[in-house]
mmCIF file of C-alpha atoms in Angstrom:
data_model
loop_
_atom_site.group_PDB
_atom_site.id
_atom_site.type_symbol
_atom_site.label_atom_id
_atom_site.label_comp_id
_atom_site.label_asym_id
_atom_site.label_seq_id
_atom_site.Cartn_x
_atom_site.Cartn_y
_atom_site.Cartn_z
ATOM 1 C CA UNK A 19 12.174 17.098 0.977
ATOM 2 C CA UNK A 20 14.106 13.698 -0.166
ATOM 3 C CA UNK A 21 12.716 10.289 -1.300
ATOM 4 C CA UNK A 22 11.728 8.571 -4.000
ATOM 5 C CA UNK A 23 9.759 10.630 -6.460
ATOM 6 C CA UNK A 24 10.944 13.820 -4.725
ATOM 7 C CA UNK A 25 10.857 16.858 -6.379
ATOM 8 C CA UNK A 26 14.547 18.251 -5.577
ATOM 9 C CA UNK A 27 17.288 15.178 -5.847
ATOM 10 C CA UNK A 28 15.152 13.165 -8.510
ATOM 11 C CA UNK A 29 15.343 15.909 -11.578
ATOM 12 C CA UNK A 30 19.102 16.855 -10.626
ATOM 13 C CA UNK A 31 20.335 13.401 -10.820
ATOM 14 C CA UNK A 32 18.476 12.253 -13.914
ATOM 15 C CA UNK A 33 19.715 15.859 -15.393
ATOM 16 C CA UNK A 34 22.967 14.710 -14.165
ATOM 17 C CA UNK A 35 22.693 11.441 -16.038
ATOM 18 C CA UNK A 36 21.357 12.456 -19.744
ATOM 19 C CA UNK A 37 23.775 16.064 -19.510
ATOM 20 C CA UNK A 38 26.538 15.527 -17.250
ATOM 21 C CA UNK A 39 27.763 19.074 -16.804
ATOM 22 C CA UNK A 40 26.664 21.124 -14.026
ATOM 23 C CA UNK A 41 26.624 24.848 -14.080
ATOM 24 C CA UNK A 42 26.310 25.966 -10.063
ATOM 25 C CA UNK A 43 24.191 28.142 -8.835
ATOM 26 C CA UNK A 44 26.208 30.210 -6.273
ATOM 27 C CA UNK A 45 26.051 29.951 -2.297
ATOM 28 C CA UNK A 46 22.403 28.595 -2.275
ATOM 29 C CA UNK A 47 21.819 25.860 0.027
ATOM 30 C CA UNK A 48 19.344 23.671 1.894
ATOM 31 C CA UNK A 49 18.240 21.904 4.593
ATOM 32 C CA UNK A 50 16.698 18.541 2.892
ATOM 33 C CA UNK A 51 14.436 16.563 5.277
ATOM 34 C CA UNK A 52 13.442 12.939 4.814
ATOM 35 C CA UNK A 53 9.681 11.956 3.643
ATOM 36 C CA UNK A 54 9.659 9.533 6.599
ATOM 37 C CA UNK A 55 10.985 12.169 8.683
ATOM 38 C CA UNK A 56 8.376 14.720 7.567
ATOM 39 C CA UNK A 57 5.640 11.707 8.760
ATOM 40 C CA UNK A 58 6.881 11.060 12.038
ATOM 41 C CA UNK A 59 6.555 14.699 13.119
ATOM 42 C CA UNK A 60 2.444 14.653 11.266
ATOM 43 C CA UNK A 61 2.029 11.679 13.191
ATOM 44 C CA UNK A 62 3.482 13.097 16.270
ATOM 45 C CA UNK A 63 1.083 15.883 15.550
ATOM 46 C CA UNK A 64 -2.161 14.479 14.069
ATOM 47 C CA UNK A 65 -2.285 10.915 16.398
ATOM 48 C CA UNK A 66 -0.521 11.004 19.197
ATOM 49 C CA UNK A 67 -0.949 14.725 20.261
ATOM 50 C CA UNK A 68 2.375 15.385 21.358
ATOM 51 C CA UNK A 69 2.529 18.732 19.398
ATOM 52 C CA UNK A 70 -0.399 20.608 20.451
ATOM 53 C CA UNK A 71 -0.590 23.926 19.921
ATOM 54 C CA UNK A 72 3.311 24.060 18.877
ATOM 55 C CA UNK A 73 4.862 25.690 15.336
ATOM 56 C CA UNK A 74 7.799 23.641 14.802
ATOM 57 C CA UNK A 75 10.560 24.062 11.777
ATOM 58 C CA UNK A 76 10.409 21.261 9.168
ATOM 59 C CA UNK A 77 14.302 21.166 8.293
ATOM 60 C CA UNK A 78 16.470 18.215 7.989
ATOM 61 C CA UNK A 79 19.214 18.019 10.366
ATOM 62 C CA UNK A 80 22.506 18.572 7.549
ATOM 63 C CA UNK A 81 22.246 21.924 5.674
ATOM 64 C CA UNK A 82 24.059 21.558 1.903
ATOM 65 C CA UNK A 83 24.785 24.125 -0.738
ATOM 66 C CA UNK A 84 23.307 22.837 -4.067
ATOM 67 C CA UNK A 85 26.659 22.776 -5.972
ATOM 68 C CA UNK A 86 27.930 20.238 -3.507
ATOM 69 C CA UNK A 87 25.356 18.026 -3.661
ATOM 70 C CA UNK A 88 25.103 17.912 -7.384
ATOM 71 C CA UNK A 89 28.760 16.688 -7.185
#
């Protein structure tokens, strides 16, 4: 999950910043989703009812391997 105060994007790019080499880690990747994604979908949930009794997949819609996003 991505925005501000995030736990993924916030440490790598201030890592980035003080030590600016970056030492991959392989084929990993992820699917980052947006906080204000992530909200629409509780409120879909929680208020409006639209996901009743539904399991859905929080994923954001672009998957990226770590390395490349660190460059």
């Amino acid at each position: 999950m991505y925005g501000r105060g995030d736990p993924m994007l916030d440490p790598l790019s201030r890592a980035l910043l003080t030590f600016p080499v970056y030492l991959g880690v392989g084929g990993r990747s992820a699917r980052p989703l947006a906080v204000a994604d992530a909200v629409r979908v509780i409120e879909a949930a929680l208020l409006d009812g639209r996901l009743s009794h539904s399991t859905i997949a929080l994923t954001g819609p672009t998957q990226i391997k770590f390395d490349d996003g660190a460059r």
